[in-house]
Amino acid sequence: MTATQETRGTGEPAGGGTRTRLVSGPGILLVWLYGVMSVGAVSRSIYQIATEFDRAPLAYALSAVAAVVYAFITYTLVRGGETARRAALVCCAAELAGVLIVGTWTLVEPSAFPDATVWSDYGYGYLFIPVLLPLTGIWWLRRSRTAAAA
């Protein structure tokens, strides 16, 4: 058994097969960052939808979508395994597409967003973490697949 496999404490692989751990090395930092972004985006979107939804419904709905994406990626990274890795990879690609589309949209047509989203201006309000995180996630998830195959 390698260090990249998860066990049930008995020495046997969880679920009868091997489950590649995604929360090792840089994966730990990714889980931490996605967790922080999840909490921030969930909190922000709940507050905005509950108190100001009529002011900028598109922006607040997109913040809620970002929150769901962040939470799902956090879960899949912690879960581990090939299926979770593939799901996280698809979500990271979708997240990157969302950041690029919304980021460009907010620059081209700022009037469409009377208030910022998590992905506005490519995540400027979040120190560009929303655009860097999926790129790093895609890199890590591809690298973890290569390491598991070796």
Short mmCIF file of C-alpha atoms in Angstrom, two decimals:
data_model
loop_
_atom_site.label_atom_id
_atom_site.label_comp_id
_atom_site.label_asym_id
_atom_site.label_seq_id
_atom_site.Cartn_x
_atom_site.Cartn_y
_atom_site.Cartn_z
CA MET A 1 0.00 0.00 0.00
CA THR A 2 1.36 3.42 -0.90
CA ALA A 3 1.03 6.68 1.02
CA THR A 4 -1.48 7.89 -1.56
CA GLN A 5 -4.04 5.24 -0.63
CA GLU A 6 -6.67 5.65 2.03
CA THR A 7 -7.42 2.87 4.51
CA ARG A 8 -10.09 2.13 7.09
CA GLY A 9 -7.59 1.69 9.92
CA THR A 10 -7.39 -2.06 9.32
CA GLY A 11 -4.79 -1.75 6.63
CA GLU A 12 -7.40 -2.59 4.03
CA PRO A 13 -8.26 -0.02 1.36
CA ALA A 14 -11.54 1.85 1.98
CA GLY A 15 -14.37 0.48 -0.15
CA GLY A 16 -12.42 -2.62 -1.10
CA GLY A 17 -10.31 -0.81 -3.71
CA THR A 18 -7.66 1.83 -3.63
CA ARG A 19 -8.70 5.43 -3.19
CA THR A 20 -6.14 7.97 -4.28
CA ARG A 21 -5.76 10.68 -1.68
CA LEU A 22 -6.10 14.17 -3.08
CA VAL A 23 -5.39 15.85 0.25
CA SER A 24 -1.64 15.51 0.40
CA GLY A 25 1.07 18.02 -0.40
CA PRO A 26 -0.44 20.95 -2.29
CA GLY A 27 -3.85 19.28 -2.01
CA ILE A 28 -4.01 20.27 1.66
CA LEU A 29 -3.61 23.93 0.72
CA LEU A 30 -6.25 23.57 -2.00
CA VAL A 31 -8.74 22.09 0.46
CA TRP A 32 -8.04 24.89 2.92
CA LEU A 33 -8.42 27.61 0.27
CA TYR A 34 -11.56 26.07 -1.24
CA GLY A 35 -12.97 25.71 2.27
CA VAL A 36 -12.32 29.38 3.05
CA MET A 37 -13.78 30.44 -0.30
CA SER A 38 -16.82 28.22 0.36
CA VAL A 39 -17.50 29.84 3.72
CA GLY A 40 -16.94 33.34 2.32
CA ALA A 41 -19.10 32.83 -0.77
CA VAL A 42 -21.89 31.03 1.13
CA SER A 43 -21.99 33.73 3.81
CA ARG A 44 -21.91 36.55 1.29
CA SER A 45 -24.56 35.07 -0.98
CA ILE A 46 -26.96 34.16 1.87
CA TYR A 47 -26.72 37.67 3.28
CA GLN A 48 -27.10 39.36 -0.11
CA ILE A 49 -29.98 37.17 -1.26
CA ALA A 50 -31.80 37.58 2.07
CA THR A 51 -31.38 41.36 2.33
CA GLU A 52 -30.73 42.90 -1.09
CA PHE A 53 -31.73 40.41 -3.80
CA ASP A 54 -33.85 42.92 -5.72
CA ARG A 55 -30.82 45.25 -6.04
CA ALA A 56 -28.64 42.87 -8.10
CA PRO A 57 -30.28 39.45 -8.58
CA LEU A 58 -27.82 38.23 -11.23
CA ALA A 59 -24.75 39.11 -9.18
CA TYR A 60 -26.12 37.52 -6.02
CA ALA A 61 -27.29 34.39 -7.82
CA LEU A 62 -23.84 34.00 -9.38
CA SER A 63 -22.24 34.36 -5.95
CA ALA A 64 -24.50 31.52 -4.75
CA VAL A 65 -23.46 29.38 -7.73
CA ALA A 66 -19.81 30.07 -6.90
CA ALA A 67 -20.47 29.02 -3.30
CA VAL A 68 -21.97 25.69 -4.41
CA VAL A 69 -19.05 25.06 -6.79
CA TYR A 70 -16.49 25.83 -4.07
CA ALA A 71 -18.26 23.59 -1.56
CA PHE A 72 -18.51 20.70 -4.04
CA ILE A 73 -14.84 20.94 -4.99
CA THR A 74 -13.89 21.02 -1.30
CA TYR A 75 -15.96 17.88 -0.72
CA THR A 76 -14.50 15.99 -3.69
CA LEU A 77 -10.94 16.85 -2.71
CA VAL A 78 -11.54 15.54 0.82
CA ARG A 79 -13.43 12.48 -0.46
CA GLY A 80 -10.63 11.36 -2.76
CA GLY A 81 -10.71 8.57 -5.29
CA GLU A 82 -10.73 8.61 -9.06
CA THR A 83 -14.41 9.48 -9.44
CA ALA A 84 -14.08 12.39 -7.03
CA ARG A 85 -10.90 13.52 -8.80
CA ARG A 86 -12.69 13.56 -12.16
CA ALA A 87 -15.69 15.40 -10.70
CA ALA A 88 -13.40 17.98 -9.10
CA LEU A 89 -11.53 18.41 -12.39
CA VAL A 90 -14.78 19.07 -14.27
CA CYS A 91 -15.90 21.52 -11.56
CA CYS A 92 -12.54 23.34 -11.61
CA ALA A 93 -12.81 23.70 -15.40
CA ALA A 94 -16.40 24.97 -15.05
CA GLU A 95 -15.29 27.34 -12.29
CA LEU A 96 -12.48 28.69 -14.47
CA ALA A 97 -14.91 29.19 -17.35
CA GLY A 98 -17.30 31.01 -14.99
CA VAL A 99 -14.56 33.27 -13.66
CA LEU A 100 -13.39 34.13 -17.17
CA ILE A 101 -16.91 34.72 -18.52
CA VAL A 102 -18.17 36.72 -15.54
CA GLY A 103 -14.85 38.55 -15.18
CA THR A 104 -14.92 39.62 -18.81
CA TRP A 105 -18.63 40.44 -18.64
CA THR A 106 -18.09 42.73 -15.63
CA LEU A 107 -15.38 44.60 -17.50
CA VAL A 108 -17.25 44.89 -20.81
CA GLU A 109 -20.72 45.64 -19.39
CA PRO A 110 -20.36 46.89 -15.81
CA SER A 111 -23.98 48.07 -15.71
CA ALA A 112 -25.11 44.41 -15.82
CA PHE A 113 -23.66 44.02 -12.31
CA PRO A 114 -24.73 46.82 -9.97
CA ASP A 115 -22.93 44.90 -7.23
CA ALA A 116 -19.91 42.62 -7.43
CA THR A 117 -19.91 38.84 -7.52
CA VAL A 118 -17.17 36.56 -6.25
CA TRP A 119 -16.00 36.26 -9.86
CA SER A 120 -16.29 39.97 -10.81
CA ASP A 121 -13.17 41.42 -12.40
CA TYR A 122 -11.62 37.94 -12.30
CA GLY A 123 -11.87 37.85 -8.52
CA TYR A 124 -10.28 41.23 -7.86
CA GLY A 125 -12.21 41.60 -4.59
CA TYR A 126 -10.76 38.27 -3.44
CA LEU A 127 -7.13 39.00 -4.42
CA PHE A 128 -7.61 37.13 -7.75
CA ILE A 129 -7.88 33.85 -5.83
CA PRO A 130 -11.01 32.89 -7.85
CA VAL A 131 -9.00 32.82 -11.09
CA LEU A 132 -5.84 31.29 -9.59
CA LEU A 133 -7.59 28.59 -7.57
CA PRO A 134 -9.13 26.61 -10.46
CA LEU A 135 -5.86 26.81 -12.41
CA THR A 136 -4.00 25.41 -9.41
CA GLY A 137 -6.75 22.85 -8.83
CA ILE A 138 -6.59 21.62 -12.43
CA TRP A 139 -2.81 21.35 -12.19
CA TRP A 140 -2.99 19.43 -8.90
CA LEU A 141 -5.77 17.10 -10.02
CA ARG A 142 -3.93 16.25 -13.25
CA ARG A 143 -0.68 15.76 -11.34
CA SER A 144 -2.34 13.55 -8.72
CA ARG A 145 -3.70 11.31 -11.48
CA THR A 146 -0.23 10.96 -12.98
CA ALA A 147 1.26 10.18 -9.56
CA ALA A 148 -1.43 7.57 -8.82
CA ALA A 149 -0.87 5.90 -12.19
CA ALA A 150 2.89 5.62 -11.55
#
